[in-house]
Amino acid sequence: MNDIASPPTTRLDIKDLRVVVALASAGTTAQAASVLHLTQPAVSRALLLAEDKLGTRLFDRTHRGLVPTEAGRQLVAGASRLLVELGDLERCVLTPAAPPLRLRLVCECYTAYHWLPSLLVDLRRSMPGLEVTLAVEHTRDPIPALEAGDIDVALLTQATIPRATLGARKLFSDEIVFVVASSHPLAGRKTLTRDDLREHTLLTSQTPPAESHWFLTQVFGRERPRLRFERLPLTEAMFDLARAGLGVAVISEWIAGPHLGKGDLVAKRLASGPLQRSWRIAWRREASEAAHRLATALEGLAPRRLAAG
């Protein structure tokens, strides 16, 4: 059994403290009585009782009203703090604590895992009750995992969302850019063409099939050219090979940005225009409220765009 210290014995109670604070603020027993919803004689008796308990005078009676003595000023200052703390304590006890906001989250595109963790850190500061688990094992099949209840929320770029069973909302977009060494033959080009992509090795991450299909459709339409892909498990490896002039890295602008500051790599876009990729958030109906809060936060925390050269 734990030893619990007995609370100290005090001479004054809460009623005494309220009377003293009210008198110090009002300056007269009549005005304090109005604030406390008591009669003036009751306030006068309460003051005398408090002074009797402490064995000291708390107020000087002057023609201008009641003026706290040195002991009175000390008591008023301490009593005010105690009453505020007591009020805060009561509100904490009486107000039900908000349950933690638990979300199991997956991102359809692996590139999101490069920027999502830092965003979640910022998100937890604004939503202290948020608990997010990254369900990376469902990256390739987020929709079936949502429908089965294995995850709560998914960040998507390609998957078709069945609106009848899941909620969905647009978030933001990023641009797929083409990164080459500053010494690469393509570095001097203002933009790249489809023929440029056919002629050079394309360095990519091990993207899901849906992402690869989207890329080919956006760039080549119905045409399916024989391209040389080098699929690498590590983003750093893509940039190292590009830096060595061994290919063209195909990557999100968000990931490319930090690697372009040294001048040994440059980012290019297609001559046909920016290759924009839309991001959406989908959720189980049971997680609607939490998903909307997460979506609103993500819209404000999305990485800044990179202006491709």
mmCIF file of N, CA, C and O in Angstrom, residues 137-192:
data_model
loop_
_atom_site.group_PDB
_atom_site.id
_atom_site.type_symbol
_atom_site.label_atom_id
_atom_site.label_comp_id
_atom_site.label_asym_id
_atom_site.label_seq_id
_atom_site.Cartn_x
_atom_site.Cartn_y
_atom_site.Cartn_z
ATOM 1 N N GLU A 137 2.931 -2.105 -45.218
ATOM 2 C CA GLU A 137 2.677 -3.383 -45.872
ATOM 3 C C GLU A 137 1.489 -3.330 -46.828
ATOM 4 O O GLU A 137 1.324 -4.220 -47.673
ATOM 5 N N HIS A 138 0.658 -2.300 -46.739
ATOM 6 C CA HIS A 138 -0.502 -2.174 -47.630
ATOM 7 C C HIS A 138 -0.277 -1.144 -48.739
ATOM 8 O O HIS A 138 -1.231 -0.713 -49.385
ATOM 9 N N THR A 139 0.980 -0.762 -48.972
ATOM 10 C CA THR A 139 1.284 0.262 -49.973
ATOM 11 C C THR A 139 0.768 -0.109 -51.360
ATOM 12 O O THR A 139 0.233 0.734 -52.080
ATOM 13 N N ARG A 140 0.911 -1.351 -51.764
ATOM 14 C CA ARG A 140 0.545 -1.753 -53.130
ATOM 15 C C ARG A 140 -0.953 -1.955 -53.306
ATOM 16 O O ARG A 140 -1.461 -1.889 -54.432
ATOM 17 N N ASP A 141 -1.689 -2.215 -52.234
ATOM 18 C CA ASP A 141 -3.134 -2.474 -52.356
ATOM 19 C C ASP A 141 -3.907 -1.719 -51.273
ATOM 20 O O ASP A 141 -4.518 -2.328 -50.395
ATOM 21 N N PRO A 142 -3.896 -0.391 -51.316
ATOM 22 C CA PRO A 142 -4.537 0.371 -50.243
ATOM 23 C C PRO A 142 -6.060 0.271 -50.221
ATOM 24 O O PRO A 142 -6.654 0.248 -49.138
ATOM 25 N N ILE A 143 -6.701 0.202 -51.397
ATOM 26 C CA ILE A 143 -8.167 0.181 -51.420
ATOM 27 C C ILE A 143 -8.733 -1.090 -50.775
ATOM 28 O O ILE A 143 -9.610 -1.013 -49.908
ATOM 29 N N PRO A 144 -8.257 -2.287 -51.146
ATOM 30 C CA PRO A 144 -8.745 -3.493 -50.452
ATOM 31 C C PRO A 144 -8.490 -3.441 -48.946
ATOM 32 O O PRO A 144 -9.324 -3.904 -48.158
ATOM 33 N N ALA A 145 -7.352 -2.862 -48.550
ATOM 34 C CA ALA A 145 -7.057 -2.763 -47.116
ATOM 35 C C ALA A 145 -8.034 -1.821 -46.418
ATOM 36 O O ALA A 145 -8.453 -2.078 -45.281
ATOM 37 N N LEU A 146 -8.412 -0.734 -47.079
ATOM 38 C CA LEU A 146 -9.413 0.174 -46.515
ATOM 39 C C LEU A 146 -10.758 -0.525 -46.368
ATOM 40 O O LEU A 146 -11.409 -0.432 -45.323
ATOM 41 N N GLU A 147 -11.179 -1.194 -47.419
ATOM 42 C CA GLU A 147 -12.489 -1.852 -47.394
ATOM 43 C C GLU A 147 -12.533 -2.985 -46.380
ATOM 44 O O GLU A 147 -13.593 -3.264 -45.803
ATOM 45 N N ALA A 148 -11.391 -3.624 -46.142
ATOM 46 C CA ALA A 148 -11.338 -4.713 -45.156
ATOM 47 C C ALA A 148 -11.202 -4.197 -43.730
ATOM 48 O O ALA A 148 -11.286 -4.976 -42.781
ATOM 49 N N GLY A 149 -10.957 -2.887 -43.573
ATOM 50 C CA GLY A 149 -10.785 -2.334 -42.233
ATOM 51 C C GLY A 149 -9.399 -2.527 -41.665
ATOM 52 O O GLY A 149 -9.178 -2.309 -40.481
ATOM 53 N N ASP A 150 -8.437 -2.915 -42.521
ATOM 54 C CA ASP A 150 -7.064 -3.103 -42.048
ATOM 55 C C ASP A 150 -6.345 -1.775 -41.857
ATOM 56 O O ASP A 150 -5.358 -1.697 -41.120
ATOM 57 N N ILE A 151 -6.783 -0.733 -42.571
ATOM 58 C CA ILE A 151 -6.252 0.613 -42.394
ATOM 59 C C ILE A 151 -7.423 1.581 -42.337
ATOM 60 O O ILE A 151 -8.558 1.221 -42.682
ATOM 61 N N ASP A 152 -7.158 2.805 -41.897
ATOM 62 C CA ASP A 152 -8.219 3.805 -41.757
ATOM 63 C C ASP A 152 -8.176 4.857 -42.857
ATOM 64 O O ASP A 152 -9.214 5.350 -43.304
ATOM 65 N N VAL A 153 -6.956 5.232 -43.268
ATOM 66 C CA VAL A 153 -6.775 6.335 -44.216
ATOM 67 C C VAL A 153 -5.681 5.960 -45.212
ATOM 68 O O VAL A 153 -4.713 5.287 -44.853
ATOM 69 N N ALA A 154 -5.849 6.418 -46.455
ATOM 70 C CA ALA A 154 -4.823 6.189 -47.475
ATOM 71 C C ALA A 154 -4.598 7.468 -48.268
ATOM 72 O O ALA A 154 -5.557 8.176 -48.598
ATOM 73 N N LEU A 155 -3.337 7.761 -48.563
ATOM 74 C CA LEU A 155 -2.977 8.847 -49.469
ATOM 75 C C LEU A 155 -2.727 8.217 -50.827
ATOM 76 O O LEU A 155 -1.868 7.345 -50.963
ATOM 77 N N LEU A 156 -3.469 8.668 -51.839
ATOM 78 C CA LEU A 156 -3.498 7.976 -53.124
ATOM 79 C C LEU A 156 -3.110 8.898 -54.273
ATOM 80 O O LEU A 156 -3.369 10.105 -54.224
ATOM 81 N N THR A 157 -2.521 8.294 -55.297
ATOM 82 C CA THR A 157 -2.239 9.030 -56.530
ATOM 83 C C THR A 157 -2.920 8.388 -57.734
ATOM 84 O O THR A 157 -3.244 9.079 -58.686
ATOM 85 N N GLN A 158 -3.160 7.078 -57.694
ATOM 86 C CA GLN A 158 -3.679 6.388 -58.878
ATOM 87 C C GLN A 158 -4.944 5.576 -58.628
ATOM 88 O O GLN A 158 -5.764 5.440 -59.521
ATOM 89 N N ALA A 159 -5.084 4.993 -57.485
ATOM 90 C CA ALA A 159 -6.153 4.024 -57.250
ATOM 91 C C ALA A 159 -7.537 4.634 -57.470
ATOM 92 O O ALA A 159 -7.781 5.803 -57.179
ATOM 93 N N THR A 160 -8.452 3.809 -57.994
ATOM 94 C CA THR A 160 -9.852 4.204 -58.149
ATOM 95 C C THR A 160 -10.557 4.020 -56.818
ATOM 96 O O THR A 160 -10.494 2.955 -56.207
ATOM 97 N N ILE A 161 -11.226 5.071 -56.368
ATOM 98 C CA ILE A 161 -11.857 5.047 -55.052
ATOM 99 C C ILE A 161 -13.342 4.733 -55.199
ATOM 100 O O ILE A 161 -14.082 5.491 -55.838
ATOM 101 N N PRO A 162 -13.813 3.630 -54.627
ATOM 102 C CA PRO A 162 -15.260 3.321 -54.677
ATOM 103 C C PRO A 162 -16.024 4.242 -53.723
ATOM 104 O O PRO A 162 -16.032 4.037 -52.516
ATOM 105 N N ARG A 163 -16.662 5.260 -54.264
ATOM 106 C CA ARG A 163 -17.319 6.283 -53.444
ATOM 107 C C ARG A 163 -18.484 5.715 -52.627
ATOM 108 O O ARG A 163 -18.893 6.311 -51.641
ATOM 109 N N ALA A 164 -19.024 4.590 -53.058
ATOM 110 C CA ALA A 164 -20.161 4.031 -52.331
ATOM 111 C C ALA A 164 -19.753 3.513 -50.959
ATOM 112 O O ALA A 164 -20.570 3.484 -50.037
ATOM 113 N N THR A 165 -18.505 3.104 -50.814
ATOM 114 C CA THR A 165 -18.075 2.507 -49.543
ATOM 115 C C THR A 165 -17.038 3.341 -48.805
ATOM 116 O O THR A 165 -16.853 3.173 -47.603
ATOM 117 N N LEU A 166 -16.344 4.243 -49.509
ATOM 118 C CA LEU A 166 -15.265 5.011 -48.892
ATOM 119 C C LEU A 166 -15.474 6.506 -49.098
ATOM 120 O O LEU A 166 -16.066 6.934 -50.084
ATOM 121 N N GLY A 167 -14.977 7.291 -48.156
ATOM 122 C CA GLY A 167 -14.956 8.731 -48.322
ATOM 123 C C GLY A 167 -13.689 9.144 -49.040
ATOM 124 O O GLY A 167 -12.679 8.438 -49.001
ATOM 125 N N ALA A 168 -13.721 10.305 -49.707
ATOM 126 C CA ALA A 168 -12.546 10.753 -50.462
ATOM 127 C C ALA A 168 -12.546 12.267 -50.567
ATOM 128 O O ALA A 168 -13.588 12.916 -50.477
ATOM 129 N N ARG A 169 -11.345 12.810 -50.782
ATOM 130 C CA ARG A 169 -11.188 14.259 -50.880
ATOM 131 C C ARG A 169 -9.868 14.552 -51.604
ATOM 132 O O ARG A 169 -8.866 13.859 -51.401
ATOM 133 N N LYS A 170 -9.867 15.586 -52.461
ATOM 134 C CA LYS A 170 -8.635 16.001 -53.117
ATOM 135 C C LYS A 170 -7.732 16.704 -52.110
ATOM 136 O O LYS A 170 -8.203 17.405 -51.222
ATOM 137 N N LEU A 171 -6.412 16.535 -52.296
ATOM 138 C CA LEU A 171 -5.455 17.167 -51.390
ATOM 139 C C LEU A 171 -4.618 18.229 -52.101
ATOM 140 O O LEU A 171 -4.807 19.412 -51.941
ATOM 141 N N PHE A 172 -3.661 17.788 -52.904
ATOM 142 C CA PHE A 172 -2.731 18.692 -53.564
ATOM 143 C C PHE A 172 -2.131 17.952 -54.751
ATOM 144 O O PHE A 172 -2.565 16.841 -55.074
ATOM 145 N N SER A 173 -1.179 18.539 -55.399
ATOM 146 C CA SER A 173 -0.521 17.865 -56.513
ATOM 147 C C SER A 173 0.977 18.118 -56.441
ATOM 148 O O SER A 173 1.428 19.078 -55.814
ATOM 149 N N ASP A 174 1.733 17.227 -57.062
ATOM 150 C CA ASP A 174 3.166 17.450 -57.220
ATOM 151 C C ASP A 174 3.513 17.225 -58.687
ATOM 152 O O ASP A 174 2.669 16.820 -59.482
ATOM 153 N N GLU A 175 4.741 17.524 -59.049
ATOM 154 C CA GLU A 175 5.176 17.366 -60.432
ATOM 155 C C GLU A 175 6.297 16.332 -60.504
ATOM 156 O O GLU A 175 7.204 16.335 -59.675
ATOM 157 N N ILE A 176 6.200 15.453 -61.469
ATOM 158 C CA ILE A 176 7.280 14.508 -61.739
ATOM 159 C C ILE A 176 8.298 15.211 -62.635
ATOM 160 O O ILE A 176 7.944 15.726 -63.711
ATOM 161 N N VAL A 177 9.544 15.264 -62.178
ATOM 162 C CA VAL A 177 10.590 15.949 -62.936
ATOM 163 C C VAL A 177 11.675 14.950 -63.335
ATOM 164 O O VAL A 177 11.711 13.812 -62.853
ATOM 165 N N PHE A 178 12.564 15.399 -64.199
ATOM 166 C CA PHE A 178 13.622 14.549 -64.740
ATOM 167 C C PHE A 178 14.965 15.167 -64.343
ATOM 168 O O PHE A 178 15.287 16.283 -64.744
ATOM 169 N N VAL A 179 15.718 14.439 -63.552
ATOM 170 C CA VAL A 179 16.953 14.966 -62.972
ATOM 171 C C VAL A 179 18.155 14.342 -63.667
ATOM 172 O O VAL A 179 18.261 13.111 -63.779
ATOM 173 N N VAL A 180 19.060 15.199 -64.128
ATOM 174 C CA VAL A 180 20.271 14.728 -64.799
ATOM 175 C C VAL A 180 21.479 15.464 -64.225
ATOM 176 O O VAL A 180 21.348 16.518 -63.595
ATOM 177 N N ALA A 181 22.647 14.898 -64.453
ATOM 178 C CA ALA A 181 23.881 15.564 -64.030
ATOM 179 C C ALA A 181 24.053 16.855 -64.828
ATOM 180 O O ALA A 181 23.639 16.953 -65.994
ATOM 181 N N SER A 182 24.670 17.842 -64.205
ATOM 182 C CA SER A 182 24.891 19.115 -64.895
ATOM 183 C C SER A 182 25.808 18.957 -66.108
ATOM 184 O O SER A 182 25.830 19.817 -66.990
ATOM 185 N N SER A 183 26.557 17.841 -66.155
ATOM 186 C CA SER A 183 27.440 17.569 -67.303
ATOM 187 C C SER A 183 26.776 16.680 -68.345
ATOM 188 O O SER A 183 27.380 16.361 -69.377
ATOM 189 N N HIS A 184 25.555 16.259 -68.098
ATOM 190 C CA HIS A 184 24.838 15.352 -69.010
ATOM 191 C C HIS A 184 24.467 16.096 -70.303
ATOM 192 O O HIS A 184 24.201 17.306 -70.277
ATOM 193 N N PRO A 185 24.433 15.406 -71.456
ATOM 194 C CA PRO A 185 24.053 16.068 -72.714
ATOM 195 C C PRO A 185 22.687 16.742 -72.667
ATOM 196 O O PRO A 185 22.457 17.721 -73.385
ATOM 197 N N LEU A 186 21.781 16.226 -71.827
ATOM 198 C CA LEU A 186 20.443 16.818 -71.745
ATOM 199 C C LEU A 186 20.381 18.031 -70.826
ATOM 200 O O LEU A 186 19.368 18.736 -70.798
ATOM 201 N N ALA A 187 21.451 18.283 -70.066
ATOM 202 C CA ALA A 187 21.422 19.371 -69.077
ATOM 203 C C ALA A 187 21.266 20.734 -69.735
ATOM 204 O O ALA A 187 20.720 21.666 -69.133
ATOM 205 N N GLY A 188 21.739 20.869 -70.972
ATOM 206 C CA GLY A 188 21.644 22.161 -71.645
ATOM 207 C C GLY A 188 20.299 22.405 -72.302
ATOM 208 O O GLY A 188 20.041 23.518 -72.774
ATOM 209 N N ARG A 189 19.453 21.379 -72.345
ATOM 210 C CA ARG A 189 18.136 21.527 -72.960
ATOM 211 C C ARG A 189 17.207 22.309 -72.032
ATOM 212 O O ARG A 189 17.236 22.147 -70.815
ATOM 213 N N LYS A 190 16.363 23.137 -72.623
ATOM 214 C CA LYS A 190 15.372 23.846 -71.809
ATOM 215 C C LYS A 190 14.311 22.874 -71.300
ATOM 216 O O LYS A 190 13.895 22.920 -70.142
ATOM 217 N N THR A 191 13.874 21.982 -72.179
ATOM 218 C CA THR A 191 12.902 20.939 -71.828
ATOM 219 C C THR A 191 13.315 19.643 -72.506
ATOM 220 O O THR A 191 14.184 19.632 -73.399
ATOM 221 N N LEU A 192 12.686 18.549 -72.122
ATOM 222 C CA LEU A 192 12.986 17.238 -72.697
ATOM 223 C C LEU A 192 11.822 16.777 -73.568
ATOM 224 O O LEU A 192 10.664 17.160 -73.341
#
